[in-house]
Amino acid sequence: MSAQAHAHAHDEAHGHGGFTYYLVILLALLFLTVVTVGASYFDFGSANLVIAVFIASIKASLVALFFMHLKDDKPINGILLVSCFMFLGLLLTFCLLDVDNRNPDTPSNKAKFTPQGPPSMGVNQTATDKLPPPNKGTAPAGEGHGDTRPPSAH
Amino acid sequence: MWLFLSTEILLFGVLFVGFGLCQAKWPEEFKEAHHHLDKRLGAFNTIVLLVSSFTMVMAVWSASKSKQKQLITYLIITILCAVAFLGVKYFEYEHKIHDGLLPGQFFTYLPNTDPMAKGQSVFFAFYFMMTGLHGFHILGGIGVLCWVLKDSIKGRFDASYYTPVDLVGLYWHIVDLIWIYLFPLMYLIS
């Protein structure tokens, strides 16, 4: 290896690339990592996902534009990558629309299909949650309302 | 090359969509299950991968400037980062296997009758599938990095010809890019 190792020490960084150029990108990426980890300790409700995906997308763009040289590359490569993400988005959108509208067993949809009460977990509790009318004073006594919840009481 | 990278994105993307669908079906279980993942280890691995991406791009840059010594050094650092990543992953896997947090019939953390068991087991099915597939990509990356390193030591690459270094670099960045999405969605989102 010694024969080939003629290091061009005088070759300075100019134009695109170079240690400091990429180091700045790395620091930005590390900073965004800290931000996304930090954000995970706070609860923003449904915005959690949006924030995480947003930060991840910024990081991905930084990697693609600078580390993968898309910024100075032929446009066709960038178009390929972006169209890839667009089709993924299409797939995701329609899948989520489907989940949102079709399956009442999905816990996030229970509130929509059963107006009273917050959505609860467990798939087969939907029926039993709905059945007892408001006059449930005697409910714990074991008589039941004909629902199938306690198998031992019968 | 970019076509290949696109197929990689689609491959993982479909898994992400599946993950999203199952999370919509078992939100409580997924939330519960993701607490078993160690955020700190995941964040550490993210940093390791980002640094390795940086050293990789420096390797490509060194090759394009015919800086052979730097090229070799940066490639070695990149490989070491990849090995470190897999080492951390090994400890994470070992811990989960020990706890019985495996998918399907091997999920022994909760009894079968527990209503949470199924959703959590599905979560870990996705976890092992996605991080495992990603791990194999890292493994493949180490392979091609070693190959490029071997040729760099022989002095095959300089400013006039460094395409293999460039392409391995692109592959390595896409592996990093996938982890950039994998980490917050698996480890951080509840």
GROMACS .gro file of C-alpha atoms in nm:
model
  344
    1MET     CA    1   0.000   0.000   0.000
    2SER     CA    2   0.294   0.232   0.053
    3ALA     CA    3   0.361   0.274  -0.316
    4GLN     CA    4   0.018   0.404  -0.393
    5ALA     CA    5  -0.025   0.614  -0.083
    6HIS     CA    6   0.089   0.943  -0.224
    7ALA     CA    7  -0.134   1.172  -0.026
    8HIS     CA    8  -0.203   1.494  -0.203
    9ALA     CA    9  -0.170   1.700   0.108
   10HIS     CA   10  -0.174   2.025  -0.081
   11ASP     CA   11  -0.514   1.947  -0.229
   12GLU     CA   12  -0.735   2.186  -0.044
   13ALA     CA   13  -1.111   2.172  -0.014
   14HIS     CA   14  -1.282   2.396  -0.261
   15GLY     CA   15  -1.615   2.389  -0.432
   16HIS     CA   16  -1.867   2.139  -0.298
   17GLY     CA   17  -1.768   1.886  -0.040
   18GLY     CA   18  -1.496   1.896   0.214
   19PHE     CA   19  -1.464   1.815   0.581
   20THR     CA   20  -1.632   2.123   0.725
   21TYR     CA   21  -1.905   2.117   0.461
   22TYR     CA   22  -2.011   1.765   0.553
   23LEU     CA   23  -1.945   1.819   0.922
   24VAL     CA   24  -2.205   2.096   0.926
   25ILE     CA   25  -2.459   1.854   0.777
   26LEU     CA   26  -2.365   1.590   1.032
   27LEU     CA   27  -2.409   1.837   1.317
   28ALA     CA   28  -2.748   1.939   1.180
   29LEU     CA   29  -2.849   1.572   1.165
   30LEU     CA   30  -2.730   1.508   1.520
   31PHE     CA   31  -2.911   1.819   1.641
   32LEU     CA   32  -3.235   1.701   1.480
   33THR     CA   33  -3.188   1.360   1.641
   34VAL     CA   34  -3.164   1.527   1.981
   35VAL     CA   35  -3.474   1.731   1.901
   36THR     CA   36  -3.679   1.428   1.801
   37VAL     CA   37  -3.571   1.231   2.109
   38GLY     CA   38  -3.647   1.531   2.325
   39ALA     CA   39  -3.986   1.578   2.166
   40SER     CA   40  -4.072   1.217   2.247
   41TYR     CA   41  -4.069   1.300   2.618
   42PHE     CA   42  -4.358   1.541   2.569
   43ASP     CA   43  -4.703   1.437   2.469
   44PHE     CA   44  -4.846   1.640   2.184
   45GLY     CA   45  -5.136   1.403   2.134
   46SER     CA   46  -5.192   1.309   1.775
   47ALA     CA   47  -4.927   1.559   1.668
   48ASN     CA   48  -4.657   1.324   1.803
   49LEU     CA   49  -4.653   1.126   1.484
   50VAL     CA   50  -4.660   1.432   1.262
   51ILE     CA   51  -4.368   1.591   1.446
   52ALA     CA   52  -4.160   1.273   1.435
   53VAL     CA   53  -4.224   1.213   1.066
   54PHE     CA   54  -4.160   1.579   0.987
   55ILE     CA   55  -3.822   1.581   1.162
   56ALA     CA   56  -3.733   1.245   1.008
   57SER     CA   57  -3.817   1.384   0.665
   58ILE     CA   58  -3.592   1.685   0.717
   59LYS     CA   59  -3.311   1.450   0.817
   60ALA     CA   60  -3.378   1.226   0.520
   61SER     CA   61  -3.372   1.528   0.289
   62LEU     CA   62  -3.040   1.640   0.433
   63VAL     CA   63  -2.893   1.295   0.380
   64ALA     CA   64  -3.033   1.269   0.027
   65LEU     CA   65  -2.940   1.621  -0.085
   66PHE     CA   66  -2.590   1.647   0.060
   67PHE     CA   67  -2.455   1.303   0.152
   68MET     CA   68  -2.605   1.140  -0.154
   69HIS     CA   69  -2.519   1.441  -0.369
   70LEU     CA   70  -2.868   1.474  -0.508
   71LYS     CA   71  -2.828   1.849  -0.494
   72ASP     CA   72  -2.568   1.839  -0.770
   73ASP     CA   73  -2.685   1.520  -0.935
   74LYS     CA   74  -2.890   1.465  -1.248
   75PRO     CA   75  -3.256   1.558  -1.180
   76ILE     CA   76  -3.381   1.216  -1.287
   77ASN     CA   77  -3.237   1.056  -0.973
   78GLY     CA   78  -3.412   1.302  -0.749
   79ILE     CA   79  -3.736   1.251  -0.940
   80LEU     CA   80  -3.705   0.875  -0.889
   81LEU     CA   81  -3.659   0.912  -0.517
   82VAL     CA   82  -3.935   1.165  -0.468
   83SER     CA   83  -4.183   0.973  -0.683
   84CYS     CA   84  -4.101   0.668  -0.474
   85PHE     CA   85  -4.205   0.853  -0.161
   86MET     CA   86  -4.513   0.990  -0.334
   87PHE     CA   87  -4.634   0.644  -0.426
   88LEU     CA   88  -4.570   0.528  -0.073
   89GLY     CA   89  -4.777   0.819   0.047
   90LEU     CA   90  -5.053   0.719  -0.191
   91LEU     CA   91  -5.049   0.364  -0.057
   92LEU     CA   92  -5.050   0.484   0.301
   93THR     CA   93  -5.329   0.735   0.241
   94PHE     CA   94  -5.567   0.487   0.088
   95CYS     CA   95  -5.487   0.220   0.346
   96LEU     CA   96  -5.557   0.463   0.627
   97LEU     CA   97  -5.876   0.589   0.461
   98ASP     CA   98  -5.988   0.228   0.448
   99VAL     CA   99  -5.913   0.164   0.813
  100ASP     CA  100  -6.081   0.488   0.906
  101ASN     CA  101  -6.407   0.412   0.732
  102ARG     CA  102  -6.456   0.041   0.729
  103ASN     CA  103  -6.374  -0.152   1.039
  104PRO     CA  104  -6.575  -0.063   1.349
  105ASP     CA  105  -6.361  -0.304   1.552
  106THR     CA  106  -6.065  -0.075   1.513
  107PRO     CA  107  -6.037   0.097   1.851
  108SER     CA  108  -5.984   0.439   1.697
  109ASN     CA  109  -6.319   0.397   1.524
  110LYS     CA  110  -6.520   0.286   1.825
  111ALA     CA  111  -6.596   0.637   1.932
  112LYS     CA  112  -6.738   0.695   1.588
  113PHE     CA  113  -6.963   0.393   1.595
  114THR     CA  114  -7.062   0.398   1.963
  115PRO     CA  115  -7.135   0.756   2.055
  116GLN     CA  116  -7.139   0.702   2.432
  117GLY     CA  117  -6.820   0.648   2.622
  118PRO     CA  118  -6.457   0.674   2.529
  119PRO     CA  119  -6.304   0.413   2.303
  120SER     CA  120  -6.190   0.116   2.502
  121MET     CA  121  -5.945  -0.154   2.420
  122GLY     CA  122  -6.018  -0.516   2.353
  123VAL     CA  123  -6.208  -0.614   2.045
  124ASN     CA  124  -6.500  -0.808   2.185
  125GLN     CA  125  -6.590  -0.560   2.454
  126THR     CA  126  -6.777  -0.341   2.210
  127ALA     CA  127  -7.097  -0.536   2.235
  128THR     CA  128  -7.096  -0.562   2.613
  129ASP     CA  129  -7.016  -0.198   2.658
  130LYS     CA  130  -7.318  -0.097   2.460
  131LEU     CA  131  -7.569  -0.340   2.601
  132PRO     CA  132  -7.639  -0.231   2.962
  133PRO     CA  133  -7.889   0.054   2.974
  134PRO     CA  134  -7.831   0.344   3.213
  135ASN     CA  135  -8.015   0.173   3.505
  136LYS     CA  136  -7.729  -0.050   3.607
  137GLY     CA  137  -7.778  -0.028   3.979
  138THR     CA  138  -7.808  -0.403   4.015
  139ALA     CA  139  -7.544  -0.485   3.764
  140PRO     CA  140  -7.275  -0.600   4.008
  141ALA     CA  141  -7.521  -0.831   4.185
  142GLY     CA  142  -7.466  -1.092   3.920
  143GLU     CA  143  -7.805  -1.094   3.750
  144GLY     CA  144  -7.669  -0.952   3.428
  145HIS     CA  145  -7.857  -0.825   3.131
  146GLY     CA  146  -7.829  -1.125   2.913
  147ASP     CA  147  -7.490  -1.032   2.785
  148THR     CA  148  -7.222  -1.292   2.762
  149ARG     CA  149  -6.958  -1.133   2.973
  150PRO     CA  150  -6.946  -1.343   3.294
  151PRO     CA  151  -6.950  -1.709   3.201
  152SER     CA  152  -6.934  -1.815   3.568
  153ALA     CA  153  -7.250  -1.627   3.673
  154HIS     CA  154  -7.473  -1.839   3.458
  155MET     CA  155  -2.834   0.248  -0.881
  156TRP     CA  156  -3.110   0.489  -0.794
  157LEU     CA  157  -3.365   0.242  -0.924
  158PHE     CA  158  -3.227  -0.016  -0.683
  159LEU     CA  159  -3.238   0.237  -0.400
  160SER     CA  160  -3.601   0.308  -0.487
  161THR     CA  161  -3.689  -0.059  -0.456
  162GLU     CA  162  -3.525  -0.059  -0.116
  163ILE     CA  163  -3.741   0.232  -0.008
  164LEU     CA  164  -4.052   0.061  -0.141
  165LEU     CA  165  -3.959  -0.261   0.038
  166PHE     CA  166  -3.930  -0.090   0.373
  167GLY     CA  167  -4.214   0.147   0.292
  168VAL     CA  168  -4.463  -0.133   0.258
  169LEU     CA  169  -4.353  -0.264   0.596
  170PHE     CA  170  -4.406   0.083   0.739
  171VAL     CA  171  -4.758   0.093   0.597
  172GLY     CA  172  -4.830  -0.248   0.746
  173PHE     CA  173  -4.693  -0.126   1.077
  174GLY     CA  174  -4.922   0.176   1.058
  175LEU     CA  175  -5.227  -0.034   0.983
  176CYS     CA  176  -5.162  -0.269   1.273
  177GLN     CA  177  -5.099   0.024   1.500
  178ALA     CA  178  -5.442   0.156   1.407
  179LYS     CA  179  -5.586  -0.182   1.501
  180TRP     CA  180  -5.402  -0.229   1.831
  181PRO     CA  181  -5.303   0.119   1.951
  182GLU     CA  182  -5.296   0.035   2.322
  183GLU     CA  183  -5.096  -0.281   2.270
  184PHE     CA  184  -4.846  -0.108   2.044
  185LYS     CA  185  -4.806   0.171   2.294
  186GLU     CA  186  -4.748  -0.078   2.572
  187ALA     CA  187  -4.509  -0.287   2.364
  188HIS     CA  188  -4.294   0.003   2.248
  189HIS     CA  189  -4.205   0.080   2.608
  190HIS     CA  190  -3.993  -0.234   2.600
  191LEU     CA  191  -3.762  -0.072   2.345
  192ASP     CA  192  -3.469   0.115   2.489
  193LYS     CA  193  -3.479   0.474   2.362
  194ARG     CA  194  -3.122   0.542   2.468
  195LEU     CA  195  -2.981   0.245   2.281
  196GLY     CA  196  -3.186   0.341   1.976
  197ALA     CA  197  -3.066   0.701   1.993
  198PHE     CA  198  -2.709   0.584   2.038
  199ASN     CA  199  -2.741   0.367   1.730
  200THR     CA  200  -2.888   0.658   1.537
  201ILE     CA  201  -2.585   0.869   1.623
  202VAL     CA  202  -2.350   0.586   1.528
  203LEU     CA  203  -2.519   0.549   1.190
  204LEU     CA  204  -2.521   0.923   1.122
  205VAL     CA  205  -2.151   0.945   1.203
  206SER     CA  206  -2.084   0.648   0.977
  207SER     CA  207  -2.276   0.825   0.700
  208PHE     CA  208  -2.053   1.126   0.752
  209THR     CA  209  -1.733   0.918   0.736
  210MET     CA  210  -1.870   0.743   0.428
  211VAL     CA  211  -1.932   1.066   0.244
  212MET     CA  212  -1.584   1.178   0.346
  213ALA     CA  213  -1.447   0.855   0.202
  214VAL     CA  214  -1.620   0.924  -0.128
  215TRP     CA  215  -1.493   1.278  -0.124
  216SER     CA  216  -1.138   1.163  -0.046
  217ALA     CA  217  -1.155   0.919  -0.336
  218SER     CA  218  -1.271   1.195  -0.570
  219LYS     CA  219  -0.969   1.400  -0.463
  220SER     CA  220  -0.731   1.102  -0.491
  221LYS     CA  221  -0.656   1.113  -0.120
  222GLN     CA  222  -0.586   0.744  -0.078
  223LYS     CA  223  -0.481   0.740   0.287
  224GLN     CA  224  -0.787   0.935   0.394
  225LEU     CA  225  -1.008   0.712   0.185
  226ILE     CA  226  -0.879   0.404   0.366
  227THR     CA  227  -0.907   0.567   0.709
  228TYR     CA  228  -1.265   0.683   0.653
  229LEU     CA  229  -1.369   0.345   0.516
  230ILE     CA  230  -1.227   0.171   0.824
  231ILE     CA  231  -1.411   0.411   1.057
  232THR     CA  232  -1.732   0.349   0.865
  233ILE     CA  233  -1.693  -0.027   0.901
  234LEU     CA  234  -1.621   0.009   1.273
  235CYS     CA  235  -1.939   0.217   1.314
  236ALA     CA  236  -2.137  -0.050   1.134
  237VAL     CA  237  -1.997  -0.319   1.362
  238ALA     CA  238  -2.076  -0.105   1.666
  239PHE     CA  239  -2.433  -0.064   1.543
  240LEU     CA  240  -2.476  -0.438   1.509
  241GLY     CA  241  -2.316  -0.491   1.850
  242VAL     CA  242  -2.574  -0.268   2.017
  243LYS     CA  243  -2.848  -0.439   1.818
  244TYR     CA  244  -2.722  -0.775   1.944
  245PHE     CA  245  -2.759  -0.665   2.305
  246GLU     CA  246  -3.107  -0.529   2.236
  247TYR     CA  247  -3.215  -0.854   2.072
  248GLU     CA  248  -3.063  -1.065   2.346
  249HIS     CA  249  -3.250  -0.870   2.610
  250LYS     CA  250  -3.582  -0.906   2.427
  251ILE     CA  251  -3.534  -1.275   2.363
  252HIS     CA  252  -3.456  -1.321   2.730
  253ASP     CA  253  -3.782  -1.145   2.820
  254GLY     CA  254  -3.982  -1.361   2.583
  255LEU     CA  255  -4.070  -1.063   2.363
  256LEU     CA  256  -4.069  -1.262   2.042
  257PRO     CA  257  -4.340  -1.265   1.779
  258GLY     CA  258  -4.602  -1.531   1.721
  259GLN     CA  259  -4.601  -1.849   1.922
  260PHE     CA  260  -4.269  -1.753   2.078
  261PHE     CA  261  -4.421  -1.454   2.255
  262THR     CA  262  -4.408  -1.567   2.617
  263TYR     CA  263  -4.399  -1.233   2.797
  264LEU     CA  264  -4.776  -1.240   2.848
  265PRO     CA  265  -5.000  -1.547   2.873
  266ASN     CA  266  -5.196  -1.637   2.563
  267THR     CA  267  -5.523  -1.547   2.730
  268ASP     CA  268  -5.418  -1.190   2.796
  269PRO     CA  269  -5.612  -0.959   2.561
  270MET     CA  270  -5.296  -0.753   2.511
  271ALA     CA  271  -5.092  -1.053   2.400
  272LYS     CA  272  -5.190  -1.061   2.037
  273GLY     CA  273  -5.133  -0.696   1.955
  274GLN     CA  274  -4.800  -0.690   2.138
  275SER     CA  275  -4.686  -1.000   1.961
  276VAL     CA  276  -4.772  -0.835   1.629
  277PHE     CA  277  -4.571  -0.530   1.734
  278PHE     CA  278  -4.268  -0.745   1.796
  279ALA     CA  279  -4.323  -0.927   1.470
  280PHE     CA  280  -4.287  -0.590   1.297
  281TYR     CA  281  -4.001  -0.489   1.523
  282PHE     CA  282  -3.794  -0.796   1.448
  283MET     CA  283  -3.889  -0.802   1.082
  284MET     CA  284  -3.801  -0.440   1.016
  285THR     CA  285  -3.495  -0.401   1.236
  286GLY     CA  286  -3.381  -0.748   1.134
  287LEU     CA  287  -3.411  -0.670   0.765
  288HIS     CA  288  -3.232  -0.344   0.830
  289GLY     CA  289  -2.965  -0.537   1.022
  290PHE     CA  290  -2.910  -0.763   0.723
  291HIS     CA  291  -2.868  -0.453   0.511
  292ILE     CA  292  -2.602  -0.332   0.753
  293LEU     CA  293  -2.436  -0.672   0.728
  294GLY     CA  294  -2.441  -0.651   0.348
  295GLY     CA  295  -2.309  -0.297   0.378
  296ILE     CA  296  -2.014  -0.420   0.585
  297GLY     CA  297  -1.950  -0.676   0.313
  298VAL     CA  298  -1.936  -0.426   0.027
  299LEU     CA  299  -1.744  -0.178   0.243
  300CYS     CA  300  -1.478  -0.441   0.307
  301TRP     CA  301  -1.464  -0.512  -0.065
  302VAL     CA  302  -1.417  -0.143  -0.144
  303LEU     CA  303  -1.162  -0.117   0.136
  304LYS     CA  304  -0.963  -0.404  -0.013
  305ASP     CA  305  -0.951  -0.234  -0.351
  306SER     CA  306  -0.867   0.099  -0.192
  307ILE     CA  307  -0.569  -0.056  -0.017
  308LYS     CA  308  -0.459  -0.188  -0.355
  309GLY     CA  309  -0.483   0.171  -0.477
  310ARG     CA  310  -0.747   0.112  -0.743
  311PHE     CA  311  -0.943   0.431  -0.680
  312ASP     CA  312  -0.850   0.788  -0.760
  313ALA     CA  313  -1.015   1.095  -0.903
  314SER     CA  314  -1.049   0.935  -1.247
  315TYR     CA  315  -1.224   0.620  -1.123
  316TYR     CA  316  -1.406   0.580  -0.792
  317THR     CA  317  -1.753   0.465  -0.899
  318PRO     CA  318  -1.759   0.163  -0.664
  319VAL     CA  319  -1.686   0.386  -0.366
  320ASP     CA  320  -1.957   0.624  -0.479
  321LEU     CA  321  -2.218   0.351  -0.522
  322VAL     CA  322  -2.136   0.181  -0.192
  323GLY     CA  323  -2.168   0.525  -0.038
  324LEU     CA  324  -2.515   0.570  -0.187
  325TYR     CA  325  -2.619   0.229  -0.056
  326TRP     CA  326  -2.483   0.310   0.285
  327HIS     CA  327  -2.675   0.637   0.296
  328ILE     CA  328  -3.001   0.470   0.204
  329VAL     CA  329  -2.952   0.225   0.492
  330ASP     CA  330  -2.898   0.526   0.715
  331LEU     CA  331  -3.202   0.699   0.568
  332ILE     CA  332  -3.424   0.400   0.645
  333TRP     CA  333  -3.303   0.397   1.003
  334ILE     CA  334  -3.382   0.768   1.027
  335TYR     CA  335  -3.749   0.674   0.981
  336LEU     CA  336  -3.732   0.345   1.167
  337PHE     CA  337  -3.595   0.492   1.488
  338PRO     CA  338  -3.863   0.753   1.569
  339LEU     CA  339  -4.153   0.539   1.452
  340MET     CA  340  -4.050   0.229   1.646
  341TYR     CA  341  -3.876   0.367   1.952
  342LEU     CA  342  -4.029   0.708   2.009
  343ILE     CA  343  -4.390   0.717   1.897
  344SER     CA  344  -4.649   0.596   2.142
   0.00000   0.00000   0.00000
